PDB file of C-alpha atoms and ligand atoms in Angstrom:
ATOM      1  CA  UNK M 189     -79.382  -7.017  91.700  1.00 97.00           C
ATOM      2  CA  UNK M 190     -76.747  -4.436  90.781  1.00 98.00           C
ATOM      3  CA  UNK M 191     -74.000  -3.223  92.821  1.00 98.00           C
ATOM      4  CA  UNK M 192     -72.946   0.328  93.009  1.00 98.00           C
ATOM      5  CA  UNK M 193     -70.104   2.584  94.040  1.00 98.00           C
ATOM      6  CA  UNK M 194     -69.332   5.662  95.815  1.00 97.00           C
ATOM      7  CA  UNK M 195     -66.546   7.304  97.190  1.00 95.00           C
ATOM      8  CA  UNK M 196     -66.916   5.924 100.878  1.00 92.00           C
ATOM      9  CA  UNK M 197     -69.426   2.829 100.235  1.00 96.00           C
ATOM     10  CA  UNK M 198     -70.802  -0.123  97.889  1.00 97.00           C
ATOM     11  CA  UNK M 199     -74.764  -0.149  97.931  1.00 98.00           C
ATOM     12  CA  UNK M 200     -76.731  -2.859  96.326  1.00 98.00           C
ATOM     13  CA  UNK M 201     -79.442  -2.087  94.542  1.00 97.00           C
ATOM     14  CA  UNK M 202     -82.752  -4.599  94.138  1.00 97.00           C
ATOM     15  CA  UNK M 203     -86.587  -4.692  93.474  1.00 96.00           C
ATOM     16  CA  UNK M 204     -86.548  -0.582  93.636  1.00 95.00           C
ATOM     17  CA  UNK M 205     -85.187   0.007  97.037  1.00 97.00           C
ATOM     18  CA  UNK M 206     -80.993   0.502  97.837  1.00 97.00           C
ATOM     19  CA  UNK M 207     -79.187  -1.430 100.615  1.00 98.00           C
ATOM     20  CA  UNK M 208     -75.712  -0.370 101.835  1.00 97.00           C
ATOM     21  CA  UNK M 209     -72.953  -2.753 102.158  1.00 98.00           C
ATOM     22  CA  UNK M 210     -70.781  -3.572 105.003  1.00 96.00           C
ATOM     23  CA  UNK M 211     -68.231  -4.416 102.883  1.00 95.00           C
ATOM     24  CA  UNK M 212     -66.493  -1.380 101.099  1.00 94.00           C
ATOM     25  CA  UNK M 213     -64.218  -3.295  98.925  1.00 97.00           C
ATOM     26  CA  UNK M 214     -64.747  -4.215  95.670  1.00 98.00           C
ATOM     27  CA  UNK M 215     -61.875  -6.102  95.085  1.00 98.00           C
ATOM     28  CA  UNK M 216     -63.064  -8.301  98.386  1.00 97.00           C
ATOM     29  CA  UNK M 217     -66.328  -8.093  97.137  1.00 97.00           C
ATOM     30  CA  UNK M 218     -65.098  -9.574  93.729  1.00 96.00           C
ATOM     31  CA  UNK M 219     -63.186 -12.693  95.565  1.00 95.00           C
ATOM     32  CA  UNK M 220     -66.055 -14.148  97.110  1.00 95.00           C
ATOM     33  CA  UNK M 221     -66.969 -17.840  96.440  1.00 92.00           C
ATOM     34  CA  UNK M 222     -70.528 -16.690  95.597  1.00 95.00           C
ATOM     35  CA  UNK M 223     -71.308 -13.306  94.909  1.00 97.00           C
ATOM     36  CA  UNK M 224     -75.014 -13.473  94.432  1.00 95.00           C
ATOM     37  CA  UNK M 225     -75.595 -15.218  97.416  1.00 96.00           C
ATOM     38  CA  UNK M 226     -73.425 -13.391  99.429  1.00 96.00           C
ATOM     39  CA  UNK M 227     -75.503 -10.041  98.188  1.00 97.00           C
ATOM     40  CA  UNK M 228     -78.644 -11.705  99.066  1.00 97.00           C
ATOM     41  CA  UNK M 229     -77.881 -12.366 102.842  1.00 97.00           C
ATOM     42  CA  UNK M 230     -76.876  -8.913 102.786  1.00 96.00           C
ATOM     43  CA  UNK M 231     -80.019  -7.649 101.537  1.00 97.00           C
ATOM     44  CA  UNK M 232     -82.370  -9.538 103.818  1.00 97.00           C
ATOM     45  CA  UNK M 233     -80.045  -8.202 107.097  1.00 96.00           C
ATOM     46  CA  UNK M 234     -80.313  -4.593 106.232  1.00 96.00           C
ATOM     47  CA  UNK M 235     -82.659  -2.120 105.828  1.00 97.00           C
ATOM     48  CA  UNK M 236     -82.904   0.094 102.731  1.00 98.00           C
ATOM     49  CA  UNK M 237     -81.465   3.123 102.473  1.00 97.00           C
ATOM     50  CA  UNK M 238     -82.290   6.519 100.499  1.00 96.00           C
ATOM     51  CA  UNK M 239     -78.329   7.232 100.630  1.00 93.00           C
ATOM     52  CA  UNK M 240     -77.406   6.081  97.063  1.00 94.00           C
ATOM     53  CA  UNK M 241     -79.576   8.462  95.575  1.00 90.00           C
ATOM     54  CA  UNK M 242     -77.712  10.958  97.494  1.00 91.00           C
ATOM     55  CA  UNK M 243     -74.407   9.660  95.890  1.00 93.00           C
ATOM     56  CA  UNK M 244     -72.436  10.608  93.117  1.00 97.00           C
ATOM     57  CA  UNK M 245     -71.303   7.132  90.941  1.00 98.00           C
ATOM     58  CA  UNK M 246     -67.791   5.808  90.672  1.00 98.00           C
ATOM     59  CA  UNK M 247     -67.049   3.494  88.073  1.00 98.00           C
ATOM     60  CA  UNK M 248     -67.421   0.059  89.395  1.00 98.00           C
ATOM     61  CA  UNK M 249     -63.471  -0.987  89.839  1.00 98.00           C
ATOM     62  CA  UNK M 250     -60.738  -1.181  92.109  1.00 98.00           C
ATOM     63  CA  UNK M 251     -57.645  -3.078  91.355  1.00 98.00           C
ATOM     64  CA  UNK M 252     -59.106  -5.049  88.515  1.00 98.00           C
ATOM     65  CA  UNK M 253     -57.296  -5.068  84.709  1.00 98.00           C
ATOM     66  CA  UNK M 254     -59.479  -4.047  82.025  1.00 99.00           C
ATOM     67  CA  UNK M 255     -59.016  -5.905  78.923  1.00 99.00           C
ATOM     68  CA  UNK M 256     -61.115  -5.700  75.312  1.00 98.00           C
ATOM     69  CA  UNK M 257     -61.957  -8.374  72.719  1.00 98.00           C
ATOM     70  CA  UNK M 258     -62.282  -6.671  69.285  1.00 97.00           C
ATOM     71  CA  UNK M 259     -63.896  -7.566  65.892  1.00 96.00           C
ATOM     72  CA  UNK M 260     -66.283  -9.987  67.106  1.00 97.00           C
ATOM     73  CA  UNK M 261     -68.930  -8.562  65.091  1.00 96.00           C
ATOM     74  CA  UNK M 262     -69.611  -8.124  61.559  1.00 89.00           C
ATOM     75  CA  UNK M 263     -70.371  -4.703  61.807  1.00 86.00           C
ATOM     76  CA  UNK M 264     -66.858  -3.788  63.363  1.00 88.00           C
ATOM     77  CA  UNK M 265     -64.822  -6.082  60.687  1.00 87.00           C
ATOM     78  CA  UNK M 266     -66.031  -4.201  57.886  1.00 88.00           C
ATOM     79  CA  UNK M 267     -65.556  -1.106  59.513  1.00 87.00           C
ATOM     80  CA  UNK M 268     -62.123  -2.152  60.755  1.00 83.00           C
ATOM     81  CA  UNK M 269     -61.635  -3.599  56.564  1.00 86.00           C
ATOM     82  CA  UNK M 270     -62.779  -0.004  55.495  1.00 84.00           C
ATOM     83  CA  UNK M 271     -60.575   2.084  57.844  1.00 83.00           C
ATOM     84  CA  UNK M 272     -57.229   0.115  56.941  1.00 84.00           C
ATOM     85  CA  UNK M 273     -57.449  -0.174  53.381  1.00 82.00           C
ATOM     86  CA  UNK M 274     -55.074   2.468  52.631  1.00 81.00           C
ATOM     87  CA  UNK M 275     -52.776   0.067  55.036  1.00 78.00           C
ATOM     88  CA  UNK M 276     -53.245  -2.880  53.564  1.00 72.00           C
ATOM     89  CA  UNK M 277     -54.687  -3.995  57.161  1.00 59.00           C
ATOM     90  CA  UNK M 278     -57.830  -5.448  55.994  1.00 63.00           C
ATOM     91  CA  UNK M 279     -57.344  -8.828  55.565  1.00 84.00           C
ATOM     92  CA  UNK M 280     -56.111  -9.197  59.492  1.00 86.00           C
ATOM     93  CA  UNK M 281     -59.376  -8.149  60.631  1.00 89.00           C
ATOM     94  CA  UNK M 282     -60.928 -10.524  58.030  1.00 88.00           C
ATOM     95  CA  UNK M 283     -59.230 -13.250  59.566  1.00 91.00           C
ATOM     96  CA  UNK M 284     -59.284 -12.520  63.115  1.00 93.00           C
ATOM     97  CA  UNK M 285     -62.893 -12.564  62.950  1.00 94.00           C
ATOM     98  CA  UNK M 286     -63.138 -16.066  61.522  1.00 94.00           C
ATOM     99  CA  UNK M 287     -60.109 -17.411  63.482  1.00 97.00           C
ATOM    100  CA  UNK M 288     -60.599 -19.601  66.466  1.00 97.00           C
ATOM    101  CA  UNK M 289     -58.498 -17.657  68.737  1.00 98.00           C
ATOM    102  CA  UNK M 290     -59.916 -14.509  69.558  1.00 98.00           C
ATOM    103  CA  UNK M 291     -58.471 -11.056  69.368  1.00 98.00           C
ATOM    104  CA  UNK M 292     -57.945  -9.539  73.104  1.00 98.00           C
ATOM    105  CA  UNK M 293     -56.107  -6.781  74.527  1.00 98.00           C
ATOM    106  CA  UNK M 294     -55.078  -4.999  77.543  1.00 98.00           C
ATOM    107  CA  UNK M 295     -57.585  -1.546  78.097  1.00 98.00           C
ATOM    108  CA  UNK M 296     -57.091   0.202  81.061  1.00 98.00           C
ATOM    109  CA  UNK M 297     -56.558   0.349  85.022  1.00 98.00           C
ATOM    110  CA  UNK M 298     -58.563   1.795  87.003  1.00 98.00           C
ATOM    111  CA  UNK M 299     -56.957   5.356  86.765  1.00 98.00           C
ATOM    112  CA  UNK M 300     -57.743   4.928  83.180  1.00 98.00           C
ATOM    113  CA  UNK M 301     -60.804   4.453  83.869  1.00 98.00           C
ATOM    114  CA  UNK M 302     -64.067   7.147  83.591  1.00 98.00           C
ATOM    115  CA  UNK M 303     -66.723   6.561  86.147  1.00 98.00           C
ATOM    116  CA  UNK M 304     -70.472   7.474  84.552  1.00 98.00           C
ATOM    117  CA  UNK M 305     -71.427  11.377  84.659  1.00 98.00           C
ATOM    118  CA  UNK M 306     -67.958  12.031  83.971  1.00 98.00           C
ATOM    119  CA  UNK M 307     -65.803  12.616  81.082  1.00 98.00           C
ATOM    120  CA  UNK M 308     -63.827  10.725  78.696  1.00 98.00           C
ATOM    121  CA  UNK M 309     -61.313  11.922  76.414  1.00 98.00           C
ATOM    122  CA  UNK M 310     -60.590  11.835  72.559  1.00 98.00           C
ATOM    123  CA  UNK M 311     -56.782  12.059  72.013  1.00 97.00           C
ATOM    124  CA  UNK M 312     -54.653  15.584  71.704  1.00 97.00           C
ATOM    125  CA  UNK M 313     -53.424  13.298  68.183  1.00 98.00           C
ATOM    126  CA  UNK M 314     -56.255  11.967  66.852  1.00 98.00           C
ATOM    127  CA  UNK M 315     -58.341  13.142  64.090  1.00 98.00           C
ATOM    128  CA  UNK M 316     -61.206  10.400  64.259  1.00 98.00           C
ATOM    129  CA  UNK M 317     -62.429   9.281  67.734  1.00 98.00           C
ATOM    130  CA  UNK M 318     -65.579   7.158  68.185  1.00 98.00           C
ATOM    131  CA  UNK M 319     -66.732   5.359  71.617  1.00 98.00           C
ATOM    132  CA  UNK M 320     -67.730   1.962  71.669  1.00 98.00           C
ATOM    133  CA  UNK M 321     -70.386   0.839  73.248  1.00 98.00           C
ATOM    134  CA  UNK M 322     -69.645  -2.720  74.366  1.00 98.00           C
ATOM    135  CA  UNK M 323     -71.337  -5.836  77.110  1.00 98.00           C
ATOM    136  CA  UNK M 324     -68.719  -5.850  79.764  1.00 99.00           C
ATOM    137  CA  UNK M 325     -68.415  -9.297  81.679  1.00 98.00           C
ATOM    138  CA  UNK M 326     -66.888  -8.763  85.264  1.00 98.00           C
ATOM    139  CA  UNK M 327     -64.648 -11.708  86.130  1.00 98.00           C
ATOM    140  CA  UNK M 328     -63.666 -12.903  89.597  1.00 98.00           C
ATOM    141  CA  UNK M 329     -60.043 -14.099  90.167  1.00 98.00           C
ATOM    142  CA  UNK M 330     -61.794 -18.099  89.538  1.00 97.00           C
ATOM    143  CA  UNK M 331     -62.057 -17.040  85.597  1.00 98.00           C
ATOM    144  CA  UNK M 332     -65.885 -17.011  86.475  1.00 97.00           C
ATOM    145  CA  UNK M 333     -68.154 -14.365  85.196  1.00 98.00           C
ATOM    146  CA  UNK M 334     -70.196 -13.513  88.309  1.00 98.00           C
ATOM    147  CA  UNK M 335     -71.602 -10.077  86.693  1.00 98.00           C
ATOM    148  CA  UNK M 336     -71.960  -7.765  83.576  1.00 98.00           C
ATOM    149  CA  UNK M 337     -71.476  -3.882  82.986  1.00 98.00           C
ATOM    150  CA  UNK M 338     -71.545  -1.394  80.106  1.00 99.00           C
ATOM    151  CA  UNK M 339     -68.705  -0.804  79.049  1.00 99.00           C
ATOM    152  CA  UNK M 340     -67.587   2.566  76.131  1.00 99.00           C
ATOM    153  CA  UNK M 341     -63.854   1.435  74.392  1.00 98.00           C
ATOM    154  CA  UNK M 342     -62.945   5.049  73.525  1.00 98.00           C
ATOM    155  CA  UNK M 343     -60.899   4.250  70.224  1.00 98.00           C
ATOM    156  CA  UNK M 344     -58.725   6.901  67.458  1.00 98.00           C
ATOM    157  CA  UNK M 345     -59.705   5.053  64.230  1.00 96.00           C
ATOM    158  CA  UNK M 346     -57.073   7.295  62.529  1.00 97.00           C
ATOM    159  CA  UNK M 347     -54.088   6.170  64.374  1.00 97.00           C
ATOM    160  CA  UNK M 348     -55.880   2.083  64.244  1.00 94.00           C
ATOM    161  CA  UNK M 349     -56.367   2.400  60.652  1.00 93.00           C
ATOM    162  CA  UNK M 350     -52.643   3.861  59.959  1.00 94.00           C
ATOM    163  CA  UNK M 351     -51.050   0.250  60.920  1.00 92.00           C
ATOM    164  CA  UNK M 352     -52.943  -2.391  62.978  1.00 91.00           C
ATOM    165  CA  UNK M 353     -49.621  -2.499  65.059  1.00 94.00           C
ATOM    166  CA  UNK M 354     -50.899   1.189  66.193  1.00 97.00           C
ATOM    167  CA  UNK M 355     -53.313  -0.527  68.247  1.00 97.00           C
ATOM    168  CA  UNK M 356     -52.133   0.032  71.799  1.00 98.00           C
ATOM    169  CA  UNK M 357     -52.098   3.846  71.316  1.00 98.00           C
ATOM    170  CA  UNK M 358     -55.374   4.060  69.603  1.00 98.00           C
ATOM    171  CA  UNK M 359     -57.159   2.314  72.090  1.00 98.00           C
ATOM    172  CA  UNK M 360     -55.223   3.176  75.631  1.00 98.00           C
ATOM    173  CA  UNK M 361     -54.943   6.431  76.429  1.00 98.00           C
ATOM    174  CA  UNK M 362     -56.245   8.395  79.733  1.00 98.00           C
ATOM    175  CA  UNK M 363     -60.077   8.369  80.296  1.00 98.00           C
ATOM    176  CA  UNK M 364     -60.558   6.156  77.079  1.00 98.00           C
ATOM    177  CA  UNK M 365     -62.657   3.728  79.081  1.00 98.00           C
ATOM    178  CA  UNK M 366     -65.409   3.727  80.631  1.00 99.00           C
ATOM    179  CA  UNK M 367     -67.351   1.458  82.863  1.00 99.00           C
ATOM    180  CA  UNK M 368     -70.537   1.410  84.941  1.00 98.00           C
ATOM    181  CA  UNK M 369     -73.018   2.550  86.096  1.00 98.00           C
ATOM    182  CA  UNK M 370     -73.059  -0.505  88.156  1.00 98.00           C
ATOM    183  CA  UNK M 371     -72.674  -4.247  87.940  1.00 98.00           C
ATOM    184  CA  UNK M 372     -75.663  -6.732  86.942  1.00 98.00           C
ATOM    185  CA  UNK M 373     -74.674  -9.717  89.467  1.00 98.00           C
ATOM    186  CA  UNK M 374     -76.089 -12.382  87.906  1.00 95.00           C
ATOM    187  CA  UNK M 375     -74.444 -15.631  87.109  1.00 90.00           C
ATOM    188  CA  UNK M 376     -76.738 -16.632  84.006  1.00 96.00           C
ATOM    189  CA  UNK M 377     -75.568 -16.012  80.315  1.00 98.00           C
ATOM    190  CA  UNK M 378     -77.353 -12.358  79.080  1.00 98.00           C
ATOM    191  CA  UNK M 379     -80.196 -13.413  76.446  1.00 98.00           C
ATOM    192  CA  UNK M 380     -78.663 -12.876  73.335  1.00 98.00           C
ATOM    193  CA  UNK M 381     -82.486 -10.507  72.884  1.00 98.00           C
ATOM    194  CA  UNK M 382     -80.098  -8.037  74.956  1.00 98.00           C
ATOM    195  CA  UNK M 383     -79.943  -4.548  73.531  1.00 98.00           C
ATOM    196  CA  UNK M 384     -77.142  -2.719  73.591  1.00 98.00           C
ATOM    197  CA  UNK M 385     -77.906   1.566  72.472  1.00 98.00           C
ATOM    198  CA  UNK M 386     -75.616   4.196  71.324  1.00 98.00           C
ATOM    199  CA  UNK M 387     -77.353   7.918  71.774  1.00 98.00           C
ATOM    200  CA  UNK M 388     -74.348  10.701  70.430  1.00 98.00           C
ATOM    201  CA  UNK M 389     -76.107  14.370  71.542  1.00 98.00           C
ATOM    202  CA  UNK M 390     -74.312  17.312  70.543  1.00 98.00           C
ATOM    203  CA  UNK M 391     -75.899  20.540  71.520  1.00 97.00           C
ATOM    204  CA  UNK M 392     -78.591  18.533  72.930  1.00 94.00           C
ATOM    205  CA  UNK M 393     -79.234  17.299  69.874  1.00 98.00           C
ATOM    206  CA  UNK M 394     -79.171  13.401  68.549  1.00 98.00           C
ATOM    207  CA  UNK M 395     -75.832  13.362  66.359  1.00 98.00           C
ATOM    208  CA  UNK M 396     -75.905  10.229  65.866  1.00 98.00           C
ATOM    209  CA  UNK M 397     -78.373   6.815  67.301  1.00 98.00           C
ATOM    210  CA  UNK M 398     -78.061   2.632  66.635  1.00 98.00           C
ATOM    211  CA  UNK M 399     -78.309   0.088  67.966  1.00 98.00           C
ATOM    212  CA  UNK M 400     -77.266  -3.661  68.301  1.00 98.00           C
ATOM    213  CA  UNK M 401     -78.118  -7.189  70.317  1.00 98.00           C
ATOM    214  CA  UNK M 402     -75.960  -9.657  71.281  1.00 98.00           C
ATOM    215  CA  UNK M 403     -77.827 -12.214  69.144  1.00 98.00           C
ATOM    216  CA  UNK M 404     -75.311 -10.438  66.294  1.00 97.00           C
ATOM    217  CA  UNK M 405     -71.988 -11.114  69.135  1.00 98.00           C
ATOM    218  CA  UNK M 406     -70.175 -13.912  67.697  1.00 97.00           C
ATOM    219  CA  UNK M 407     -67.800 -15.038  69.910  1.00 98.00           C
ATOM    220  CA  UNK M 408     -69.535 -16.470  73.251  1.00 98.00           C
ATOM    221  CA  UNK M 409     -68.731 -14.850  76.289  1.00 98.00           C
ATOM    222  CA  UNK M 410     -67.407 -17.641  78.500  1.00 98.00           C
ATOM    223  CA  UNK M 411     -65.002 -18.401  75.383  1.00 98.00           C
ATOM    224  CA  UNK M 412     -63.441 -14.796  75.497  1.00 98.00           C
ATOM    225  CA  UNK M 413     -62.889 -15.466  79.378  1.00 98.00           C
ATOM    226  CA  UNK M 414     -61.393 -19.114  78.908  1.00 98.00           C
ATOM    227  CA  UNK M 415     -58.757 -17.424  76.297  1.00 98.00           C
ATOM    228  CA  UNK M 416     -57.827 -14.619  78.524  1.00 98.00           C
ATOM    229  CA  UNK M 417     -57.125 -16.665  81.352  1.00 98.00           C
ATOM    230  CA  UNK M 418     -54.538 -19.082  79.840  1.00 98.00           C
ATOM    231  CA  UNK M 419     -51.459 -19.027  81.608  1.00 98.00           C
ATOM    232  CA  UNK M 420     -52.615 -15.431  82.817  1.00 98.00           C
ATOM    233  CA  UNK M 421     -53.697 -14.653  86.399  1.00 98.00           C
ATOM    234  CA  UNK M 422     -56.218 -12.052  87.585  1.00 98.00           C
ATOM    235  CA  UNK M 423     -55.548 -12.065  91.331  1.00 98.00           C
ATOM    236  CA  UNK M 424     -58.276  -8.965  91.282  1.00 98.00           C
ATOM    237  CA  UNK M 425     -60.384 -10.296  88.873  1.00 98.00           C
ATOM    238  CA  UNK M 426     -60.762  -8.306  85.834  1.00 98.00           C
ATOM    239  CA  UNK M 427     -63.130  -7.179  83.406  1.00 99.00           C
ATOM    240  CA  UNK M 428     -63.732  -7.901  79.865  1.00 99.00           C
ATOM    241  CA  UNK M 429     -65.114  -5.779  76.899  1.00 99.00           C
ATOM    242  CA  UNK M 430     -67.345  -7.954  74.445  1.00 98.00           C
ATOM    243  CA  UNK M 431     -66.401  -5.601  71.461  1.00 98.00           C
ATOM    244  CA  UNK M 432     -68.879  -3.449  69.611  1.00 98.00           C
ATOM    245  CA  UNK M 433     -71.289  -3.946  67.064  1.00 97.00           C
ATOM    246  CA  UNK M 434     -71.906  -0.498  66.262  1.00 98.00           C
ATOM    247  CA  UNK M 435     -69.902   1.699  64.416  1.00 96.00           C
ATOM    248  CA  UNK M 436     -71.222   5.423  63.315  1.00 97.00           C
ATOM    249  CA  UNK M 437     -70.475   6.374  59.819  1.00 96.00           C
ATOM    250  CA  UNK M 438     -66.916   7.406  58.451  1.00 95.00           C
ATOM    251  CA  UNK M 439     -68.112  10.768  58.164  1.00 96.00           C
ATOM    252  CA  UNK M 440     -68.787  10.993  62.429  1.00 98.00           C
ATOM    253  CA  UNK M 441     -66.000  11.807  64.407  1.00 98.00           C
ATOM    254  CA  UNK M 442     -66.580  12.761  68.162  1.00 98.00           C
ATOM    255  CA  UNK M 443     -65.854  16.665  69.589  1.00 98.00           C
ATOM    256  CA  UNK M 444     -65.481  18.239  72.737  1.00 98.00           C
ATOM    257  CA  UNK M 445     -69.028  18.443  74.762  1.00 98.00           C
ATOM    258  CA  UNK M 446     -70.662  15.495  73.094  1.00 98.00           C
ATOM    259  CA  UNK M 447     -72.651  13.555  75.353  1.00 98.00           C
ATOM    260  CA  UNK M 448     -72.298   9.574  74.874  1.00 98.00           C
ATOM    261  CA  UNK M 449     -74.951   7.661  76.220  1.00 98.00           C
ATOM    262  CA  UNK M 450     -74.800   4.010  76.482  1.00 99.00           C
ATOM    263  CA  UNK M 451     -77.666   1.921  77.257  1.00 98.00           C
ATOM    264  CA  UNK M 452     -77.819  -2.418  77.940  1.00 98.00           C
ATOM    265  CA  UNK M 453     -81.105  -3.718  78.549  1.00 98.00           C
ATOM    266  CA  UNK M 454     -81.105  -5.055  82.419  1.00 98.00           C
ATOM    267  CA  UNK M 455     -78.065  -3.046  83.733  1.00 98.00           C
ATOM    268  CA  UNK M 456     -78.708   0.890  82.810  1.00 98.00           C
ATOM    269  CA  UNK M 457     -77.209   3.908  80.793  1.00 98.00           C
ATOM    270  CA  UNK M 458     -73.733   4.947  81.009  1.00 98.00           C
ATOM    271  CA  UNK M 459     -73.529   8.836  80.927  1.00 98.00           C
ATOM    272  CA  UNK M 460     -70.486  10.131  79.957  1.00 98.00           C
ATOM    273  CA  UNK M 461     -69.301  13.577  78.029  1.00 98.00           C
ATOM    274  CA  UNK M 462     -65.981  13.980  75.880  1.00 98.00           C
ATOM    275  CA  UNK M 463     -63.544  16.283  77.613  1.00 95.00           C
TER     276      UNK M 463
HETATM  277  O1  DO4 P 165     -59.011  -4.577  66.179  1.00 69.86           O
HETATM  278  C1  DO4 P 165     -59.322  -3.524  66.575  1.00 69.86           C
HETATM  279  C2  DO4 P 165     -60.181  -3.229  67.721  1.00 69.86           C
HETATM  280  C3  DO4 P 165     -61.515  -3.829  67.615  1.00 69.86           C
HETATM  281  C4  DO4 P 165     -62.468  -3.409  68.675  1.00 69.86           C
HETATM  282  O2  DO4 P 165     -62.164  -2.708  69.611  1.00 69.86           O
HETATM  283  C5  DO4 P 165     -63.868  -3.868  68.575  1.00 69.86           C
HETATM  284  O3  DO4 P 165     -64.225  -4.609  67.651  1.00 69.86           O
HETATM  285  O4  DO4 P 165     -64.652  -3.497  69.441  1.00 69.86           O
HETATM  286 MG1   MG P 166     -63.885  -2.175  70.926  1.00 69.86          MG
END
């Protein structure tokens, strides 16, 4: 089942038809002992509804933190290697990805935060944006996951590849995430056979296509969450970018009207277009 979000209302969506929720909080929504089963009742209560089809989509969050791992595939330490070389960066990237302890940092807020159909924005500073297309685990306030989204880590691989201590302002900026178009409640791990697709259209046009499965992630999920949660409460919950596994070529850098569409098998595309 996936949950959705509107301006007034949560809906749930499940086996084709759309149920509206009594609850209107997410962050209530997000504290419940058990989610799924909680949805469930819900669903066999109330009738469907055509109203969500109606609706335009906010991205799925409230008062949660959004935080990111990065490098935890191959394809993103070479490109990370590649990017800093000039630095002399490389070999942190090298060694993060083979390190036990992971590499995770704070994303966004909510007002951060681009909902899908909406835009996202490259930096006024940057000279090399790309979006990140990246599993998402939604995290209730127990350190459980209870739900996955999709998940685009806007980054400025200019300013990331100038000095790794750059970081924060490559990767948080306004409208460099974004999250939805609704959350896969499902307590079960994703089968690493889960694709995750990266369609770039400019002028209508495919710019640039690839894609990834989690079978390449190396770091597993429930890992990431046990990390981020040391000595570190989440009295909202939170959510949790996986990292990304694609990475377009050096030559690609993202412009104003391209269309970045980001699609993981069992949850849906996230539409979004640069501002
Ligand atoms: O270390 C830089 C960021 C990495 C990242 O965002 C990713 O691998 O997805
Ligand atoms: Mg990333």
């Amino acid at each position: 089942m996936i949950l959705y979000r509107t301006a007034e209302e949560l809906f749930v969506a499940h086996d084709n038809h759309a149920y509206r929720l009594e609850e209107s909080s997410l962050d209530a929504l997000l504290a419940h002992d058990d989610l799924h089963r909680y949805l469930s009742a819900a669903i066999e209560r109330t009738a469907p509804t055509d109203q969500l089809l109606k609706a335009a989509l906010l991205a799925p969050i409230e008062h949660q933190e959004v935080w990111a791992s990065g490098v935890t595939y191959y394809r993103s330490r070479s490109a990370r290697i590649e990017e800093s070389k000039d630095a002399g960066g490389g070999d942190f990237y090298d060694r993060v990805y083979s390190a036990e302890r992971p590499e995770l940092f704070f994303k966004a807020v909510a007002h951060k935060v681009a909902g899908p159909d909406s835009h996202v924005k490259i930096r006024r500073d940057a000279t090399w944006s790309v979006p990140e297309p990246e599993l998402t685990l939604v995290i209730n306030p127990r350190g459980q996951i209870i739900g996955y989204t999709v998940g685009n880590d806007m980054s400025s691989r200019d300013i990331e590849g100038v000095n790794p201590l750059y970081l924060p302002q490559a990767k948080v900026y306004d409208r460099s995430c974004a999250l939805g178009p609704g959350i896969l409640i499902q307590r079960e791990p994703m089968p690493t056979s889960t694709q995750i697709r990266l369609d770039i259209l400019r002028e209508s046009q495919t710019e640039f296509s690839a894609a990834t499965t989690l079978a390449e992630l190396k770091r597993d999920p429930k890992v990431l969450v046990e990390y981020l949660f040391r000595d570190h409460s989440f009295p909202y919950g939170c959510f949790l970018l996986t990292g990304t596994g694609i990475v377009p070529p050096d030559s690609f850098t993202l412009r104003s009207n391209d269309q970045i569409h980001i699609t993981i098998d069992g949850i849906g595309t996230l539409r979004n277009t640069v501002e």
